[in-house]
CSV table of C-alpha atoms in Angstrom, one decimal:
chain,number,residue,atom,x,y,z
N,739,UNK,CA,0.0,0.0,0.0
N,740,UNK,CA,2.8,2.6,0.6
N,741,UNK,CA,4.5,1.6,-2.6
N,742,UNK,CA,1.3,1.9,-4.4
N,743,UNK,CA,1.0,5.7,-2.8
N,744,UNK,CA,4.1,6.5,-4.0
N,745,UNK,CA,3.8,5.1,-7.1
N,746,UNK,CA,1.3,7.1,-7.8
N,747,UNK,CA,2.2,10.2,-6.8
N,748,UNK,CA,5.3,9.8,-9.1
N,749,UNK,CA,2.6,9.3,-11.6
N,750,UNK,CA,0.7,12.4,-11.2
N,751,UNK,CA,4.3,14.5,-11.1
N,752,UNK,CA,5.0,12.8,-14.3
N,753,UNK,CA,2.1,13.6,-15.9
N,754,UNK,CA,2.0,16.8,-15.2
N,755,UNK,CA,6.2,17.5,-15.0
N,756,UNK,CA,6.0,20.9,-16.3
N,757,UNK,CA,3.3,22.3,-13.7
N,758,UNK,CA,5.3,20.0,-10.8
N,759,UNK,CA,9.0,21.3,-11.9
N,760,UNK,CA,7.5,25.5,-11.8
N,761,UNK,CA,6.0,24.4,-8.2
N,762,UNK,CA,9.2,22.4,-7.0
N,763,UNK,CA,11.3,25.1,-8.9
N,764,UNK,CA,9.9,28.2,-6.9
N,765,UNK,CA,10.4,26.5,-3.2
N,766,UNK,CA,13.6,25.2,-4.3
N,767,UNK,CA,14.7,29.0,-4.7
N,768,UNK,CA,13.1,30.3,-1.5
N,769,UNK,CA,15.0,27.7,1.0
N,770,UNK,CA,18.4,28.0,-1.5
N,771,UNK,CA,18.2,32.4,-1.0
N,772,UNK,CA,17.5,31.8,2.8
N,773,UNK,CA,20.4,29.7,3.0
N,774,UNK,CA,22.3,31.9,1.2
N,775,UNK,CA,21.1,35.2,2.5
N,776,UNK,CA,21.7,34.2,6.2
N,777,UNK,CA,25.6,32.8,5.3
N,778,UNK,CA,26.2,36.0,3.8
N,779,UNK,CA,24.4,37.5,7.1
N,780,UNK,CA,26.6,35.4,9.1
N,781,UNK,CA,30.2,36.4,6.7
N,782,UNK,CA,29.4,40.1,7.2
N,783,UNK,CA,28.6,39.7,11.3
N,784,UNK,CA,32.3,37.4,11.5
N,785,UNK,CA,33.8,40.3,9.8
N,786,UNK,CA,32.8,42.7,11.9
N,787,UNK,CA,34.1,40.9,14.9
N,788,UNK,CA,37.1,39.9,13.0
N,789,UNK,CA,37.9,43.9,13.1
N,790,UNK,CA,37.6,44.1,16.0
N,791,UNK,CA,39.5,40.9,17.4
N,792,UNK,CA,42.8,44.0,17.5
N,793,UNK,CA,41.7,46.2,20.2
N,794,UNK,CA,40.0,44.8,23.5
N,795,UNK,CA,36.2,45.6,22.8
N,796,UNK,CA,35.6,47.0,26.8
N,797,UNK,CA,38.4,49.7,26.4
N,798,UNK,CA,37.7,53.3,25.8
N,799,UNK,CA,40.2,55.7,24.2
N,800,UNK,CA,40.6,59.4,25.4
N,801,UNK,CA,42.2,61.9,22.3
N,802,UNK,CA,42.6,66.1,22.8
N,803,UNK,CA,42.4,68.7,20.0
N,804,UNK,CA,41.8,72.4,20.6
N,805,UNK,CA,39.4,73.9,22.9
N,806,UNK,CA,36.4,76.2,20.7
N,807,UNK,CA,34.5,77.6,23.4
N,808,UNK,CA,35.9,79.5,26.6
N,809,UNK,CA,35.4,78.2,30.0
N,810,UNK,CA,35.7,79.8,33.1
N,811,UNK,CA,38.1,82.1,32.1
N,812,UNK,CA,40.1,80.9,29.3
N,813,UNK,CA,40.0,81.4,25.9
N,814,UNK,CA,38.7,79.5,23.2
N,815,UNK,CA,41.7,78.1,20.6
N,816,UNK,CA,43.8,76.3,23.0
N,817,UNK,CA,45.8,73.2,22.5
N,818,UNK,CA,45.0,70.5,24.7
N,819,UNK,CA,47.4,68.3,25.7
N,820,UNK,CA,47.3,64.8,27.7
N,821,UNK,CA,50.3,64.6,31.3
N,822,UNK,CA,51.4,62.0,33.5
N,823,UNK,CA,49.0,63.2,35.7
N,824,UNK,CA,46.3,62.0,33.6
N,825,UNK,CA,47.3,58.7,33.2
N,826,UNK,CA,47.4,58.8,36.9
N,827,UNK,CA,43.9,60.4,37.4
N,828,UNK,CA,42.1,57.2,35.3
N,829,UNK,CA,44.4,55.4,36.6
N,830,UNK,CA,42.4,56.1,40.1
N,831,UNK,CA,39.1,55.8,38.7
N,832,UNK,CA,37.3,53.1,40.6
N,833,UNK,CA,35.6,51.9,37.5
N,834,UNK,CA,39.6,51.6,35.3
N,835,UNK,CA,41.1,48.2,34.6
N,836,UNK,CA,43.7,48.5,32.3
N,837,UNK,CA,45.1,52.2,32.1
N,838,UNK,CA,47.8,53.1,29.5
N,839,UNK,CA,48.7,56.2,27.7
N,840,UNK,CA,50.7,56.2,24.4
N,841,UNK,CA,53.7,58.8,23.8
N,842,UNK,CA,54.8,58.7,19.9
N,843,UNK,CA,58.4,59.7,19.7
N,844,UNK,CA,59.7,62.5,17.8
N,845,UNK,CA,62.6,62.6,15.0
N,846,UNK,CA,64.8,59.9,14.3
N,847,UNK,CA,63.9,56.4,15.4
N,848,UNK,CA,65.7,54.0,12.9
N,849,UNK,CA,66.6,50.8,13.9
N,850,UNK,CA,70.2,49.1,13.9
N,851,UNK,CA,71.4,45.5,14.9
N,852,UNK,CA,74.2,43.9,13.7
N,853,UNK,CA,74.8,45.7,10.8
N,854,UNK,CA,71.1,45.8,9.6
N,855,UNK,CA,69.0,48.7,9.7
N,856,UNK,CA,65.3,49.1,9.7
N,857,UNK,CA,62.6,52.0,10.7
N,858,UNK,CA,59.5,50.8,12.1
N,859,UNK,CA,56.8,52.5,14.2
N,860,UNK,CA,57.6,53.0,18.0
N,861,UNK,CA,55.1,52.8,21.0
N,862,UNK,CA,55.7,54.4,24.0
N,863,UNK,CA,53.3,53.1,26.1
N,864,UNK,CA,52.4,51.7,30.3
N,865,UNK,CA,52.2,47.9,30.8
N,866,UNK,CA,48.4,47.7,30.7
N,867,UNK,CA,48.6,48.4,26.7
N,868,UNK,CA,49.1,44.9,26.4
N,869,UNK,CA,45.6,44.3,27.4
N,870,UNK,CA,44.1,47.0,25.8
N,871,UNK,CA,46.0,46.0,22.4
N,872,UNK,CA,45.4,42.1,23.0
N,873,UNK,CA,49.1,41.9,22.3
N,874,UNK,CA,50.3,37.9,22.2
N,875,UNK,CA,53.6,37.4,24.0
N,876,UNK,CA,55.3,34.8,22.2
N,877,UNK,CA,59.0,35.0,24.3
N,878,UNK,CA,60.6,36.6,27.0
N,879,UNK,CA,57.7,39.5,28.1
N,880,UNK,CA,56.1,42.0,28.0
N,881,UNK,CA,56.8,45.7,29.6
N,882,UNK,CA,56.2,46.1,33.8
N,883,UNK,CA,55.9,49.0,35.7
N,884,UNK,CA,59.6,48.2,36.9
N,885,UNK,CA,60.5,49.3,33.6
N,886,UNK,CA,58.4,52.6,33.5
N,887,UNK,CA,59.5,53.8,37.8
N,888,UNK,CA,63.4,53.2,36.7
N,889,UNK,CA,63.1,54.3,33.0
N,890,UNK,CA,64.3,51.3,31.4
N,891,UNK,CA,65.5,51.0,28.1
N,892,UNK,CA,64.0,47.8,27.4
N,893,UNK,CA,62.2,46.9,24.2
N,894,UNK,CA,59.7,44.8,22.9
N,895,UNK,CA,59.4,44.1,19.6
N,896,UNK,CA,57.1,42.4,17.4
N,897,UNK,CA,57.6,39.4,15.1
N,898,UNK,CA,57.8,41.3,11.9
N,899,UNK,CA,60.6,43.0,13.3
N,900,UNK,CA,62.6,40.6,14.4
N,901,UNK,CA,62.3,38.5,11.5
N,902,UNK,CA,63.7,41.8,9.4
N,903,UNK,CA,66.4,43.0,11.6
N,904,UNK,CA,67.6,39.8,13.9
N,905,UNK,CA,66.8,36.8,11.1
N,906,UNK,CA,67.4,33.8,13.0
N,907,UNK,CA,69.3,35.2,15.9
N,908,UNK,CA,67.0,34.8,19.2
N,909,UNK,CA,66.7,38.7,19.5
N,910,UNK,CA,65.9,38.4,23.8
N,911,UNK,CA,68.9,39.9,25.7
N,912,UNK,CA,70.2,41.1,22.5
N,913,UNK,CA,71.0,45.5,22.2
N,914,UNK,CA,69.3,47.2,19.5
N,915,UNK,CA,69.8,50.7,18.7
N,916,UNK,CA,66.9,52.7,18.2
N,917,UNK,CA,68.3,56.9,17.1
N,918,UNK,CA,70.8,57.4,19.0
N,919,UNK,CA,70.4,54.7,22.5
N,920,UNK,CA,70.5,51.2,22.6
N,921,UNK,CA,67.7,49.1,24.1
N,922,UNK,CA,67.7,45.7,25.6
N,923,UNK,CA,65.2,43.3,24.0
N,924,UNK,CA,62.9,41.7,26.9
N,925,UNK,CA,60.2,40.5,24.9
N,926,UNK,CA,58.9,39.3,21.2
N,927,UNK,CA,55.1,39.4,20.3
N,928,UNK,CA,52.2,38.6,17.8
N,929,UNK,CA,49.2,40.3,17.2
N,930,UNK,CA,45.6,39.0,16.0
N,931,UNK,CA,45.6,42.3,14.4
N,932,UNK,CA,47.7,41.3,11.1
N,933,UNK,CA,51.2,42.3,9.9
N,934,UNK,CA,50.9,46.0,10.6
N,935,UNK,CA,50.2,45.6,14.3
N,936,UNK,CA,53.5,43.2,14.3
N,937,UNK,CA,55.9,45.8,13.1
N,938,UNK,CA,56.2,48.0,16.0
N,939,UNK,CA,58.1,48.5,19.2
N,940,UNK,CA,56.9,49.0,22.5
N,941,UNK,CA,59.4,51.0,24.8
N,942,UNK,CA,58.4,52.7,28.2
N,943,UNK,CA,56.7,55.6,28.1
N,944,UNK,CA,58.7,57.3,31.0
N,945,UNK,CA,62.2,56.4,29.7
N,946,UNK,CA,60.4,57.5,25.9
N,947,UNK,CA,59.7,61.1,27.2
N,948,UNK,CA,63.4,61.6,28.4
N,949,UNK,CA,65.6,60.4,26.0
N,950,UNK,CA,63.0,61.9,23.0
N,951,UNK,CA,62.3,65.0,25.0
N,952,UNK,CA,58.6,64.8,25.2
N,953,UNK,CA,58.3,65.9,28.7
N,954,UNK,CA,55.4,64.6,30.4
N,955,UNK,CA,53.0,64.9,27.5
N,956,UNK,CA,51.1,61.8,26.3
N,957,UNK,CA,49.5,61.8,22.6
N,958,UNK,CA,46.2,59.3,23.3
N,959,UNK,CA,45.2,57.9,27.1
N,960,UNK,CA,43.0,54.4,27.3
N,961,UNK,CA,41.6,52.1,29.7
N,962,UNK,CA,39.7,49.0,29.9
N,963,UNK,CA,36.2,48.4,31.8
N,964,UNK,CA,34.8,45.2,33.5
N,965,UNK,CA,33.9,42.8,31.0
N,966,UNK,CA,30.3,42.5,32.8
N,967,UNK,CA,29.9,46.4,31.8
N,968,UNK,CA,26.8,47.4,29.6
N,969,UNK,CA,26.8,49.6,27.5
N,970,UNK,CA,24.9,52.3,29.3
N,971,UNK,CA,27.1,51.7,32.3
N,972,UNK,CA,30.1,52.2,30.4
N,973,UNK,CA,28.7,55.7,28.8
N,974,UNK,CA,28.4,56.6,32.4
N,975,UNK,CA,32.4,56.0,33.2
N,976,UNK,CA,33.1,57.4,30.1
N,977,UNK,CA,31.1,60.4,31.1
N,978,UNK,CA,33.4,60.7,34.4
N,979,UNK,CA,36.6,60.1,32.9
N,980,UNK,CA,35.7,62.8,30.4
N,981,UNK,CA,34.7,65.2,33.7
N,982,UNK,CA,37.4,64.7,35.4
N,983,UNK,CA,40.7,65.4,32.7
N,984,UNK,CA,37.9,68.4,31.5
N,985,UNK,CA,38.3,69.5,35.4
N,986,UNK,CA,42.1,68.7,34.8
N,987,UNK,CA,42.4,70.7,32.2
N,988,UNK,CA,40.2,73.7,32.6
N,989,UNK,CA,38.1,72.9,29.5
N,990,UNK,CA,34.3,72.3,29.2
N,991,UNK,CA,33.3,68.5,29.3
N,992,UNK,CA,31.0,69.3,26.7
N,993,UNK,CA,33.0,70.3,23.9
N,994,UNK,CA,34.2,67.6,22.2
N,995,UNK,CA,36.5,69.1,19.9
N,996,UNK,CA,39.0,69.7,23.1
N,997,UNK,CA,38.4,66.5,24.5
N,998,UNK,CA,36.9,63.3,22.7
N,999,UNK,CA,36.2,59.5,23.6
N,1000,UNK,CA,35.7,56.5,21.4
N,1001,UNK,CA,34.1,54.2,23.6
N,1002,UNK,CA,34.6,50.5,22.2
N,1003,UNK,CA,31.3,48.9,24.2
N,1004,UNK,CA,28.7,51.3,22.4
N,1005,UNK,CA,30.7,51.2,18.4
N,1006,UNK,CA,30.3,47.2,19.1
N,1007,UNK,CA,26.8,47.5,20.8
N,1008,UNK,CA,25.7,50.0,18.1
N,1009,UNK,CA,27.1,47.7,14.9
N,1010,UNK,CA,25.2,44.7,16.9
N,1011,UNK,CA,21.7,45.9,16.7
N,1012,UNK,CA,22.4,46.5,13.1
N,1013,UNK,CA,22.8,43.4,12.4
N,1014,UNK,CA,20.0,42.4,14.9
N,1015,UNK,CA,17.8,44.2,12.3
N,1016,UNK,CA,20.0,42.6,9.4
N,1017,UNK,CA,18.8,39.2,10.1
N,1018,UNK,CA,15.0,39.8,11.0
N,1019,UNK,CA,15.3,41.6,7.2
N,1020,UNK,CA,16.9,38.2,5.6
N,1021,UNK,CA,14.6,36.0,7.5
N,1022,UNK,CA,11.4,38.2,6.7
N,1023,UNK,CA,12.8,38.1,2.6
N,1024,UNK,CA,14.0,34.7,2.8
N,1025,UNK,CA,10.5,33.0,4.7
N,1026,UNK,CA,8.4,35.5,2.2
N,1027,UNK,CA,10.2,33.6,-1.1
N,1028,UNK,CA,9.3,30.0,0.7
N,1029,UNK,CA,5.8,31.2,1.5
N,1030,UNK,CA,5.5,32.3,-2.3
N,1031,UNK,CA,6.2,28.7,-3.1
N,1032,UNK,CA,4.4,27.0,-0.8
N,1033,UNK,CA,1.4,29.3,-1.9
N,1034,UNK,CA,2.2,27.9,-5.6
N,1035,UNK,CA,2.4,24.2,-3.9
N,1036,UNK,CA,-1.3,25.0,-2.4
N,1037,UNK,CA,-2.3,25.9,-5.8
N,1038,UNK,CA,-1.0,23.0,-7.4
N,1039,UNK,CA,-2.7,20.7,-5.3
N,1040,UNK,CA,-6.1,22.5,-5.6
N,1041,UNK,CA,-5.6,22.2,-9.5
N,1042,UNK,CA,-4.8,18.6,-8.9
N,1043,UNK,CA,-7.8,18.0,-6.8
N,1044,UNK,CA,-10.4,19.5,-8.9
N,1045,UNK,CA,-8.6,17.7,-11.8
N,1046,UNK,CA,-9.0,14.2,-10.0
N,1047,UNK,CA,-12.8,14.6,-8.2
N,1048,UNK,CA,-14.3,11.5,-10.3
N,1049,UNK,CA,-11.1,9.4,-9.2
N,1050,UNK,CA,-11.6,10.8,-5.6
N,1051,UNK,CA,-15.5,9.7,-5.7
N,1052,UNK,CA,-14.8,6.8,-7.5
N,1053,UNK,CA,-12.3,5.8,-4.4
N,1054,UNK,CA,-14.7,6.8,-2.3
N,1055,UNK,CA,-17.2,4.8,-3.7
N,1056,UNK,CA,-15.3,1.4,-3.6
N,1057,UNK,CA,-14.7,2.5,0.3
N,1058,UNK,CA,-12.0,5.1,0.9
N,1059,UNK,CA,-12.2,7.0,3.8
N,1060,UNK,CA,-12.5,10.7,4.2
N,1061,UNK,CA,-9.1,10.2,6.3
N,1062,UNK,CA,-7.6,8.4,3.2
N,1063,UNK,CA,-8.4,10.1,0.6
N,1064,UNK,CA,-7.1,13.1,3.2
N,1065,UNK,CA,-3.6,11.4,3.6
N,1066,UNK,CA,-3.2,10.5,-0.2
N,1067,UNK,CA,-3.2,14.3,-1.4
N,1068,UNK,CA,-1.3,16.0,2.1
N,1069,UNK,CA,1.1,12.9,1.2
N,1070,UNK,CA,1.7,14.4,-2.2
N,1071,UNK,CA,1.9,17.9,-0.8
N,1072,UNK,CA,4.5,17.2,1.8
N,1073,UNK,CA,6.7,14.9,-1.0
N,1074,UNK,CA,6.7,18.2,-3.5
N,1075,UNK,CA,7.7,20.3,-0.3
N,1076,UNK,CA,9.9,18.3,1.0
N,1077,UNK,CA,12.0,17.3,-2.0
N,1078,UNK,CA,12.1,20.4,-3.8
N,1079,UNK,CA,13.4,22.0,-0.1
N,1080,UNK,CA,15.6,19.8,0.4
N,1081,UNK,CA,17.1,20.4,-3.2
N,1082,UNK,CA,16.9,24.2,-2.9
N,1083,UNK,CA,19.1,23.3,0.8
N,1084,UNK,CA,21.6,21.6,-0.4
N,1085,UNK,CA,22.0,23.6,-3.5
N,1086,UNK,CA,22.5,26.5,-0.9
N,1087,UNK,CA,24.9,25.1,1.2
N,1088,UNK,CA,27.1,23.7,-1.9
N,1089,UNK,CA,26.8,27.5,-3.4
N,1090,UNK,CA,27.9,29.0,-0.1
N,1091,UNK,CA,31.4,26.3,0.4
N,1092,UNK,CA,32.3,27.8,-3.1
N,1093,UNK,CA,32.3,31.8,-1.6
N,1094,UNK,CA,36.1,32.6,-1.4
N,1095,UNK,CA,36.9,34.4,1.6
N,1096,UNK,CA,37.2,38.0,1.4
N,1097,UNK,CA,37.5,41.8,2.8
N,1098,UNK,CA,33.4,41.8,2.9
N,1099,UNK,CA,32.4,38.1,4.2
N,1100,UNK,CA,34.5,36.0,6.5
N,1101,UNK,CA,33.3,32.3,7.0
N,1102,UNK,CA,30.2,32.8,5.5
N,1103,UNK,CA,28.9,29.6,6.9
N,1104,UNK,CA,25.0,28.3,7.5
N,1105,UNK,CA,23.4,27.8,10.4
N,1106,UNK,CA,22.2,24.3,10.0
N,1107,UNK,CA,20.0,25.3,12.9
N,1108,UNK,CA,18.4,27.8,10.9
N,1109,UNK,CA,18.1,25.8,7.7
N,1110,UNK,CA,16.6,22.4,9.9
N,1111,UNK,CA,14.0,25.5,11.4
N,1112,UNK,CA,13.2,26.6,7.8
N,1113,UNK,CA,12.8,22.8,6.4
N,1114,UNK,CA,10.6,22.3,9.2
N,1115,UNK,CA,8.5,25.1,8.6
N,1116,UNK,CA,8.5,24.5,4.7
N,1117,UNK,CA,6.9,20.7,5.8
N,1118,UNK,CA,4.1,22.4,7.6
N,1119,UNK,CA,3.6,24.7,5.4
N,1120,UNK,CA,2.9,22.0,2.7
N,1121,UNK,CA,0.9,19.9,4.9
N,1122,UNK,CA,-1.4,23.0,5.1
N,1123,UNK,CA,-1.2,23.0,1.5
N,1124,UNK,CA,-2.5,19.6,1.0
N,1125,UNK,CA,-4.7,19.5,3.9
N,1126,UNK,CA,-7.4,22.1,2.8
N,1127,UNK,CA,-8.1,21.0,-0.4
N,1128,UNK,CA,-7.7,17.3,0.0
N,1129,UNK,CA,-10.4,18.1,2.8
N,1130,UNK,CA,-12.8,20.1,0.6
N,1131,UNK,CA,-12.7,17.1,-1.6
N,1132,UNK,CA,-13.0,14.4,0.6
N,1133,UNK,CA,-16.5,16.3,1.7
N,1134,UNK,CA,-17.8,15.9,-1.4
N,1135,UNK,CA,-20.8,13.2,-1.6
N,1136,UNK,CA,-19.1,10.4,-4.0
N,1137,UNK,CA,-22.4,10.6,-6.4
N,1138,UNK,CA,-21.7,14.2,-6.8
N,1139,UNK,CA,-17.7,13.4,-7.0
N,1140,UNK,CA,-18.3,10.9,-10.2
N,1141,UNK,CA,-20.8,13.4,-12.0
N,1142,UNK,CA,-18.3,16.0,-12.0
């Protein structure tokens, strides 16, 4: 008896191909552009978090420019600059993890061992930037506040470097000279961040500021919040780190051309809900499509009930059931839904292991989650589609059924 149903739904799709390939056609297409439309969801949210996999996402990052309004007695114009005593004043902020301010030095800073020379960029920075920077130490370490009370000329350098300037040579203990003063190398890292973020050098920010004359001045200050920290939380530390170097200062908290923060918590909570939105969109387009061909699948079957009424009363007559008759059309329904989905899925997921990686998507993969939801719904959806019209039939008296 099931071989006999089967049989003859084969049947009817064979005699009727071109109608059955349209129908199976048009759900195929909705469950193959979900599939692809939530990989390529999924590429653009990994690429996102792939930026930022550099800086650590609960840091916020302090920068000065010129005042443009006046504040309690000084004039608008002036050039804001970051001290010591900044770094200091986060540092003391109940709500600071990681505190670190960053010093670029001045005129020459090429690079000399052995013979070779290189130029590379040079951070001058506090211990806690190896948090902030999600720095990798790969051998000997990284800086310590040792290094930045007894102004150290230690380095640390990152892989890049030594592969251009030391070769094979294991570079810890060995003195570079960076312009004019040699630096001991106490430490090698990596960074998730690519090849840029492994060309530098981090020196001391104390011993930085002597031997390049920079004072006590510090170009950018940053610090790190409880990872537990939401987002409006974080505004609110952000708010009082920005009140207190404005009190520092003499400058108006408000006016963010003096004094500006980038808080990492709210960029990343911000993008987030984007994509929150982005999804809802590709699931509303993507379900819309399937519901398009499962409307077309209804259809069909209607067609294909009408078209068959004096076979239906004639089974009915001989002593089919309502029930049966029922079962043979939804049985239909659910095959044409089934298959076809299934197709469309795997044509999807075979389309989506072909994307190359690149700048926009990054491991565009499918949710199989997702997909097993969508087949699921695509099955009751057909069984809907069968269901009514099988039903409408199977009311029809079977004397009425064979004069039609």
């Amino acid at each position: 008896m099931i071989l006999d149903g089967w049989r003859e739904i084969a049947e009817s799709w064979w005699r009727h191909r071109f109608r059955t390939a349209v129908t199976a056609g048009s759900v195929a297409w909705g469950v193959f552009l979900l599939v692809v439309l939530l990989a390529a969801g999924t590429g653009l949210e990994n690429n996102l978090r792939w930026e930022y996999r550099d800086d650590a996402v609960n840091s916020i990052w302090m920068y000065t420019g010129r005042t443009s309004r006046p504040w309690k007695g000084h004039g608008a114009g002036r050039s804001v600059e970051f001290l010591n005593r900044d770094y200091v004043l986060l540092d003391e902020l109940e709500s600071s993890e990681a505190v670190t301010g960053r010093f670029y030095p001045p005129g020459d800073t090429t690079m000399r061992w052995n013979g070779r020379v290189g130029s590379f960029d040079i951070r001058a920075t506090h211990p806690g930037h190896q948090d902030i920077e999600q720095s990798l130490i790969t051998s000997g370490r990284f800086l310590n506040d040792r290094d930045i009370e007894q102004r150290r000329k230690v380095a640390v350098v990152g892989d890049r470097v030594v592969a251009f300037l030391f070769g094979d040579t294991d570079p810890i203990g060995e003195w570079m000279v960076i312009g004019d003063a040699a630096w001991k190398v106490v430490g090698v890292f990596t960074d998730v961040g690519g090849t840029r973020e492994t060309q530098l050098v981090y020196i001391p920010v104390s011993t930085a500021q002597v031997i390049f004359g920079g004072g006590d001045a510090l170009n950018i200050l940053m610090f790190t919040v409880p990872l537990e920290t939401t987002t409006e939380q974080s505004l609110d530390i952000e708010r009082e780190a920005v009140e207190a170097l404005a009190m520092s200062h003499h400058l108006d908290p408000d006016d963010g051309s003096a004094l500006r923060a980038r808080n990492n918590l709210e960029r990343f909570a911000d993008v987030q809900r984007i994509f929150t939105w982005l999804r809802g969109f590709i699931w509303l387009v993507g379900l819309g499509t399937v519901a398009a061909g499962v409307v077309g699948v209804s259809n069909i079957m209607l067609i294909s009930v009408q078209e068959r009424t004096r076979e239906l009363g004639l089974r009915k007559a001989l002593g089919a059931t309502p029930g049966q008759l029922v079962r043979m059309v939804v049985q239909e329904a659910i095959a044409l839904t089934a298959v076809s989905g299934y197709l469309g899925l795997i044509l999807g997921v075979g389309l989506v292991q072909l994307i190359p990686e690149n700048e926009y998507l990054r491991d565009p993969t499918v949710d199989l989650n997702a997909a097993l939801v969508a087949t699921v719904i695509l099955v009751v959806a057909g069984t809907l589609a069968g269901w009514f019209p099988a039903r409408r039939a199977a009311s029809i008296p079977a004397t009425e059924a064979l004069r039609g």
